[in-house]
Structures are given as structure tokens and as C-alpha cells.
């Protein structure tokens, strides 16, 4: 994603006159459309093997359909938020900052819902202490990554000398940016 997305976003923006955010989301559509095929085949085989197609539309499955739709909205919504965060951070390397933040928020969200549903109710004090320390470290990671995204210059070719003590030169190599200190 990090290597291909700038190219996909650029092509989509220039050919279709769409925003960078929409161009970033297109990459996810391509990735997950390809990933959907083996899952669809696997569940089709399972439904045939277990003869469970008739259970899909029974009268008591409505709430499961609702939960499935909500999970789909949550899944795509989180990817759109990730793409927007990478777009706000800016630059081709923005996903390297946004992706760890995205993963931490997934972990924090899942732990919140597991706590809310009572999954941790019978956990011992040692497990709860480790969980609390882990969550605190994740929150600290969010702060560090968020701060690090503000350190990236807006235009690497001409750094803002008032905010950066180090002089550096922006290089493009194989369509992947890298930085080298000036001598």
C-alpha cells in the first residue's frame, strides 16, 4: 500500500479529476476486492458442505444481518479515516505514521468493547495490571506518532529553516523518497 498508493492516487487524480482521499480509497477497493475472492469461495464451500444455505434467511437472523452491515460500515469507515489521516499528514510516507496509529486504535477499540461486554470480568488482577500497562503504552504511542507527524516538513525540497535545525536534501529514488543530510 505504501509503495503503490502514491501512484494509484496520482493516476486516479489526474485521469478522473477526483480528490486525493478518493484516490487513496480506490487502492483499498482493489486490495480488498482481490482478497474477497478466496473468502467468498471458502464460505460457499462451507455452506454447500454443511447444507446451511437455508439458515441464512430464517426469521431470527435479522439482527445478525444488521450486525454484518454495521461491521462493514465500521470496516470501510475506519479505512476511510485512515486514508484521510494519511492525506492530512501529507507526503508519500504519511502511511508509515498513520498505519501504526490505525493499528493502535483498532486494539484500543477492540479492548474497549471486550471490557464493555464483560470479557475481562473474570480476569485476575495480574492480567488486569498488564492490560492497563499495555493500554497506557498504546496511548503513549499515539502521542508520540501524532507528534512525529508534525515534524515532517510540508515541502521537503525547501525545508522551513525556522523550524528545522538540520539542512537536508530530498532525493527521489525508484519513486520512493529518502532524505540525505547536506554537507
PDB file of C-alpha atoms in Angstrom:
ATOM      1  CA  UNK A   1       0.000   0.000   0.000  1.00  0.00           C
ATOM      2  CA  UNK A   2       2.717   2.460   0.957  1.00  0.00           C
ATOM      3  CA  UNK A   3       4.597   1.894  -2.298  1.00  0.00           C
ATOM      4  CA  UNK A   4       1.630   1.662  -4.645  1.00  0.00           C
ATOM      5  CA  UNK A   5      -0.793   4.179  -3.174  1.00  0.00           C
ATOM      6  CA  UNK A   6       1.015   7.356  -4.327  1.00  0.00           C
ATOM      7  CA  UNK A   7       0.979   6.020  -7.890  1.00  0.00           C
ATOM      8  CA  UNK A   8      -2.650   4.865  -7.712  1.00  0.00           C
ATOM      9  CA  UNK A   9      -3.715   8.149  -6.114  1.00  0.00           C
ATOM     10  CA  UNK A  10      -1.828  10.167  -8.727  1.00  0.00           C
ATOM     11  CA  UNK A  11      -3.285   8.238 -11.663  1.00  0.00           C
ATOM     12  CA  UNK A  12      -6.807   8.422 -10.238  1.00  0.00           C
ATOM     13  CA  UNK A  13      -6.492  12.148  -9.540  1.00  0.00           C
ATOM     14  CA  UNK A  14      -5.133  13.014 -12.976  1.00  0.00           C
ATOM     15  CA  UNK A  15      -7.372  10.702 -15.033  1.00  0.00           C
ATOM     16  CA  UNK A  16     -10.657  11.091 -13.171  1.00  0.00           C
ATOM     17  CA  UNK A  17     -10.290  14.516 -11.555  1.00  0.00           C
ATOM     18  CA  UNK A  18     -11.030  13.186  -8.051  1.00  0.00           C
ATOM     19  CA  UNK A  19      -9.651  14.180  -4.667  1.00  0.00           C
ATOM     20  CA  UNK A  20      -6.568  12.581  -3.112  1.00  0.00           C
ATOM     21  CA  UNK A  21      -8.774  10.976  -0.452  1.00  0.00           C
ATOM     22  CA  UNK A  22     -10.945   9.276  -3.064  1.00  0.00           C
ATOM     23  CA  UNK A  23      -7.786   8.184  -4.893  1.00  0.00           C
ATOM     24  CA  UNK A  24      -6.454   6.616  -1.693  1.00  0.00           C
ATOM     25  CA  UNK A  25      -9.694   4.734  -1.099  1.00  0.00           C
ATOM     26  CA  UNK A  26      -9.514   3.285  -4.625  1.00  0.00           C
ATOM     27  CA  UNK A  27      -6.372   1.382  -3.622  1.00  0.00           C
ATOM     28  CA  UNK A  28      -8.303  -0.266  -0.757  1.00  0.00           C
ATOM     29  CA  UNK A  29     -11.104  -1.263  -3.123  1.00  0.00           C
ATOM     30  CA  UNK A  30      -8.612  -3.018  -5.396  1.00  0.00           C
ATOM     31  CA  UNK A  31      -6.811  -4.732  -2.498  1.00  0.00           C
ATOM     32  CA  UNK A  32      -9.937  -5.984  -0.752  1.00  0.00           C
ATOM     33  CA  UNK A  33     -11.765  -6.947  -3.928  1.00  0.00           C
ATOM     34  CA  UNK A  34      -8.934  -9.364  -4.650  1.00  0.00           C
ATOM     35  CA  UNK A  35      -8.888 -10.564  -1.022  1.00  0.00           C
ATOM     36  CA  UNK A  36     -12.656 -11.139  -1.079  1.00  0.00           C
ATOM     37  CA  UNK A  37     -12.496 -13.881  -3.726  1.00  0.00           C
ATOM     38  CA  UNK A  38     -10.842 -16.644  -1.625  1.00  0.00           C
ATOM     39  CA  UNK A  39     -13.074 -15.837   1.366  1.00  0.00           C
ATOM     40  CA  UNK A  40     -16.214 -15.997  -0.781  1.00  0.00           C
ATOM     41  CA  UNK A  41     -15.135 -19.333  -2.269  1.00  0.00           C
ATOM     42  CA  UNK A  42     -14.303 -20.749   1.171  1.00  0.00           C
ATOM     43  CA  UNK A  43     -17.657 -19.782   2.698  1.00  0.00           C
ATOM     44  CA  UNK A  44     -19.504 -21.017  -0.387  1.00  0.00           C
ATOM     45  CA  UNK A  45     -17.798 -24.404   0.037  1.00  0.00           C
ATOM     46  CA  UNK A  46     -18.649 -24.426   3.762  1.00  0.00           C
ATOM     47  CA  UNK A  47     -22.310 -23.637   3.078  1.00  0.00           C
ATOM     48  CA  UNK A  48     -22.501 -26.411   0.493  1.00  0.00           C
ATOM     49  CA  UNK A  49     -20.701 -28.897   2.758  1.00  0.00           C
ATOM     50  CA  UNK A  50     -22.824 -28.080   5.831  1.00  0.00           C
ATOM     51  CA  UNK A  51     -26.044 -27.558   3.821  1.00  0.00           C
ATOM     52  CA  UNK A  52     -26.618 -24.310   5.687  1.00  0.00           C
ATOM     53  CA  UNK A  53     -27.908 -22.029   2.898  1.00  0.00           C
ATOM     54  CA  UNK A  54     -31.459 -22.385   4.208  1.00  0.00           C
ATOM     55  CA  UNK A  55     -30.448 -20.921   7.588  1.00  0.00           C
ATOM     56  CA  UNK A  56     -29.307 -17.621   6.092  1.00  0.00           C
ATOM     57  CA  UNK A  57     -32.800 -16.167   5.700  1.00  0.00           C
ATOM     58  CA  UNK A  58     -34.620 -17.606   8.709  1.00  0.00           C
ATOM     59  CA  UNK A  59     -36.796 -15.280  10.747  1.00  0.00           C
ATOM     60  CA  UNK A  60     -34.403 -14.956  13.697  1.00  0.00           C
ATOM     61  CA  UNK A  61     -31.352 -13.834  11.727  1.00  0.00           C
ATOM     62  CA  UNK A  62     -32.354 -10.181  11.212  1.00  0.00           C
ATOM     63  CA  UNK A  63     -30.122  -8.843  13.971  1.00  0.00           C
ATOM     64  CA  UNK A  64     -27.152 -10.741  12.502  1.00  0.00           C
ATOM     65  CA  UNK A  65     -27.760  -9.082   9.144  1.00  0.00           C
ATOM     66  CA  UNK A  66     -27.826  -5.718  10.927  1.00  0.00           C
ATOM     67  CA  UNK A  67     -24.569  -6.512  12.754  1.00  0.00           C
ATOM     68  CA  UNK A  68     -22.999  -7.620   9.461  1.00  0.00           C
ATOM     69  CA  UNK A  69     -23.937  -4.316   7.828  1.00  0.00           C
ATOM     70  CA  UNK A  70     -22.646  -2.347  10.836  1.00  0.00           C
ATOM     71  CA  UNK A  71     -19.341  -4.269  10.735  1.00  0.00           C
ATOM     72  CA  UNK A  72     -18.995  -3.477   7.028  1.00  0.00           C
ATOM     73  CA  UNK A  73     -19.655   0.211   7.652  1.00  0.00           C
ATOM     74  CA  UNK A  74     -17.195   0.212  10.549  1.00  0.00           C
ATOM     75  CA  UNK A  75     -14.561  -1.592   8.490  1.00  0.00           C
ATOM     76  CA  UNK A  76     -14.768   0.719   5.474  1.00  0.00           C
ATOM     77  CA  UNK A  77     -15.275   3.773   7.663  1.00  0.00           C
ATOM     78  CA  UNK A  78     -12.052   3.065   9.531  1.00  0.00           C
ATOM     79  CA  UNK A  79     -10.155   2.664   6.248  1.00  0.00           C
ATOM     80  CA  UNK A  80     -11.547   5.973   5.025  1.00  0.00           C
ATOM     81  CA  UNK A  81     -10.469   7.629   8.300  1.00  0.00           C
ATOM     82  CA  UNK A  82      -7.005   6.078   7.878  1.00  0.00           C
ATOM     83  CA  UNK A  83      -6.782   7.379   4.311  1.00  0.00           C
ATOM     84  CA  UNK A  84      -7.899  10.839   5.460  1.00  0.00           C
ATOM     85  CA  UNK A  85      -5.330  10.846   8.277  1.00  0.00           C
ATOM     86  CA  UNK A  86      -2.580   9.908   5.824  1.00  0.00           C
ATOM     87  CA  UNK A  87      -3.822  12.656   3.497  1.00  0.00           C
ATOM     88  CA  UNK A  88      -3.780  15.246   6.314  1.00  0.00           C
ATOM     89  CA  UNK A  89      -0.271  14.218   7.397  1.00  0.00           C
ATOM     90  CA  UNK A  90       0.785  14.571   3.767  1.00  0.00           C
ATOM     91  CA  UNK A  91       3.567  13.153   1.675  1.00  0.00           C
ATOM     92  CA  UNK A  92       4.172   9.712   0.251  1.00  0.00           C
ATOM     93  CA  UNK A  93       5.467   8.403   3.576  1.00  0.00           C
ATOM     94  CA  UNK A  94       2.417   9.531   5.581  1.00  0.00           C
ATOM     95  CA  UNK A  95       1.010   5.973   5.783  1.00  0.00           C
ATOM     96  CA  UNK A  96       4.102   4.928   7.763  1.00  0.00           C
ATOM     97  CA  UNK A  97       2.887   7.244  10.513  1.00  0.00           C
ATOM     98  CA  UNK A  98      -0.851   6.728  10.048  1.00  0.00           C
ATOM     99  CA  UNK A  99      -0.719   2.889   9.878  1.00  0.00           C
ATOM    100  CA  UNK A 100       0.678   2.345  13.410  1.00  0.00           C
ATOM    101  CA  UNK A 101      -1.890   4.829  14.718  1.00  0.00           C
ATOM    102  CA  UNK A 102      -4.598   2.917  12.866  1.00  0.00           C
ATOM    103  CA  UNK A 103      -3.460  -0.391  14.401  1.00  0.00           C
ATOM    104  CA  UNK A 104      -3.320   1.084  17.909  1.00  0.00           C
ATOM    105  CA  UNK A 105      -6.844   2.466  17.562  1.00  0.00           C
ATOM    106  CA  UNK A 106      -8.059  -0.960  16.401  1.00  0.00           C
ATOM    107  CA  UNK A 107      -6.535  -2.556  19.500  1.00  0.00           C
ATOM    108  CA  UNK A 108      -7.910   0.135  21.825  1.00  0.00           C
ATOM    109  CA  UNK A 109     -11.382  -0.108  20.292  1.00  0.00           C
ATOM    110  CA  UNK A 110     -11.498  -3.899  20.488  1.00  0.00           C
ATOM    111  CA  UNK A 111     -10.307  -3.819  24.095  1.00  0.00           C
ATOM    112  CA  UNK A 112     -12.941  -1.244  24.981  1.00  0.00           C
ATOM    113  CA  UNK A 113     -15.706  -3.417  23.526  1.00  0.00           C
ATOM    114  CA  UNK A 114     -14.327  -6.551  25.179  1.00  0.00           C
ATOM    115  CA  UNK A 115     -14.346  -4.690  28.516  1.00  0.00           C
ATOM    116  CA  UNK A 116     -17.849  -3.338  27.827  1.00  0.00           C
ATOM    117  CA  UNK A 117     -19.184  -6.825  27.018  1.00  0.00           C
ATOM    118  CA  UNK A 118     -17.698  -8.265  30.216  1.00  0.00           C
ATOM    119  CA  UNK A 119     -14.976 -10.347  28.615  1.00  0.00           C
ATOM    120  CA  UNK A 120     -12.451  -9.191  31.236  1.00  0.00           C
ATOM    121  CA  UNK A 121     -14.810  -9.693  34.189  1.00  0.00           C
ATOM    122  CA  UNK A 122     -13.162 -12.912  35.439  1.00  0.00           C
ATOM    123  CA  UNK A 123      -9.583 -11.913  34.644  1.00  0.00           C
ATOM    124  CA  UNK A 124      -7.171 -11.891  37.549  1.00  0.00           C
ATOM    125  CA  UNK A 125      -5.502  -8.803  38.954  1.00  0.00           C
ATOM    126  CA  UNK A 126      -2.212  -9.643  37.212  1.00  0.00           C
ATOM    127  CA  UNK A 127      -3.926  -9.771  33.816  1.00  0.00           C
ATOM    128  CA  UNK A 128      -5.752  -6.508  34.514  1.00  0.00           C
ATOM    129  CA  UNK A 129      -2.500  -4.834  35.555  1.00  0.00           C
ATOM    130  CA  UNK A 130      -0.805  -5.968  32.334  1.00  0.00           C
ATOM    131  CA  UNK A 131      -3.785  -4.804  30.312  1.00  0.00           C
ATOM    132  CA  UNK A 132      -3.718  -1.380  31.968  1.00  0.00           C
ATOM    133  CA  UNK A 133       0.024  -1.005  31.331  1.00  0.00           C
ATOM    134  CA  UNK A 134      -0.408  -2.114  27.713  1.00  0.00           C
ATOM    135  CA  UNK A 135      -3.224   0.348  27.097  1.00  0.00           C
ATOM    136  CA  UNK A 136      -1.185   3.156  28.676  1.00  0.00           C
ATOM    137  CA  UNK A 137       1.721   2.300  26.358  1.00  0.00           C
ATOM    138  CA  UNK A 138      -0.627   2.375  23.371  1.00  0.00           C
ATOM    139  CA  UNK A 139      -1.903   5.812  24.368  1.00  0.00           C
ATOM    140  CA  UNK A 140       1.727   6.971  24.725  1.00  0.00           C
ATOM    141  CA  UNK A 141       2.425   5.568  21.245  1.00  0.00           C
ATOM    142  CA  UNK A 142      -0.471   7.593  19.850  1.00  0.00           C
ATOM    143  CA  UNK A 143       1.003  10.746  21.374  1.00  0.00           C
ATOM    144  CA  UNK A 144       4.498  10.004  20.007  1.00  0.00           C
ATOM    145  CA  UNK A 145       3.295   9.149  16.489  1.00  0.00           C
ATOM    146  CA  UNK A 146       0.958  12.137  16.409  1.00  0.00           C
ATOM    147  CA  UNK A 147       3.789  14.442  17.421  1.00  0.00           C
ATOM    148  CA  UNK A 148       6.178  12.854  14.915  1.00  0.00           C
ATOM    149  CA  UNK A 149       3.767  13.599  12.087  1.00  0.00           C
ATOM    150  CA  UNK A 150       4.047  17.301  12.895  1.00  0.00           C
ATOM    151  CA  UNK A 151       7.836  17.136  12.449  1.00  0.00           C
ATOM    152  CA  UNK A 152       7.582  16.318   8.746  1.00  0.00           C
ATOM    153  CA  UNK A 153       8.266  19.374   6.604  1.00  0.00           C
ATOM    154  CA  UNK A 154       5.485  20.377   4.234  1.00  0.00           C
ATOM    155  CA  UNK A 155       7.856  20.718   1.280  1.00  0.00           C
ATOM    156  CA  UNK A 156      10.944  18.521   1.716  1.00  0.00           C
ATOM    157  CA  UNK A 157      12.738  20.197  -1.205  1.00  0.00           C
ATOM    158  CA  UNK A 158      12.789  23.514   0.665  1.00  0.00           C
ATOM    159  CA  UNK A 159      12.677  22.941   4.423  1.00  0.00           C
ATOM    160  CA  UNK A 160      11.468  25.721   6.640  1.00  0.00           C
ATOM    161  CA  UNK A 161      14.715  26.878   8.273  1.00  0.00           C
ATOM    162  CA  UNK A 162      12.882  28.467  11.189  1.00  0.00           C
ATOM    163  CA  UNK A 163      11.556  25.114  12.387  1.00  0.00           C
ATOM    164  CA  UNK A 164      14.290  22.684  11.328  1.00  0.00           C
ATOM    165  CA  UNK A 165      17.851  22.788  12.612  1.00  0.00           C
ATOM    166  CA  UNK A 166      19.145  20.188  10.142  1.00  0.00           C
ATOM    167  CA  UNK A 167      19.710  21.003   6.487  1.00  0.00           C
ATOM    168  CA  UNK A 168      18.836  18.097   4.233  1.00  0.00           C
ATOM    169  CA  UNK A 169      18.182  17.348   0.616  1.00  0.00           C
ATOM    170  CA  UNK A 170      15.150  15.475  -0.713  1.00  0.00           C
ATOM    171  CA  UNK A 171      16.024  12.663  -3.097  1.00  0.00           C
ATOM    172  CA  UNK A 172      13.744  10.554  -5.248  1.00  0.00           C
ATOM    173  CA  UNK A 173      14.940   7.031  -5.849  1.00  0.00           C
ATOM    174  CA  UNK A 174      12.711   4.430  -7.527  1.00  0.00           C
ATOM    175  CA  UNK A 175       9.683   6.582  -6.750  1.00  0.00           C
ATOM    176  CA  UNK A 176      10.383   6.238  -3.003  1.00  0.00           C
ATOM    177  CA  UNK A 177      11.517   9.393  -1.229  1.00  0.00           C
ATOM    178  CA  UNK A 178      14.545   9.389   1.014  1.00  0.00           C
ATOM    179  CA  UNK A 179      16.462  12.070   2.848  1.00  0.00           C
ATOM    180  CA  UNK A 180      20.193  12.717   2.960  1.00  0.00           C
ATOM    181  CA  UNK A 181      21.938  15.306   5.070  1.00  0.00           C
ATOM    182  CA  UNK A 182      23.615  18.099   3.131  1.00  0.00           C
ATOM    183  CA  UNK A 183      27.342  18.501   3.544  1.00  0.00           C
TER     184      UNK A 183
END
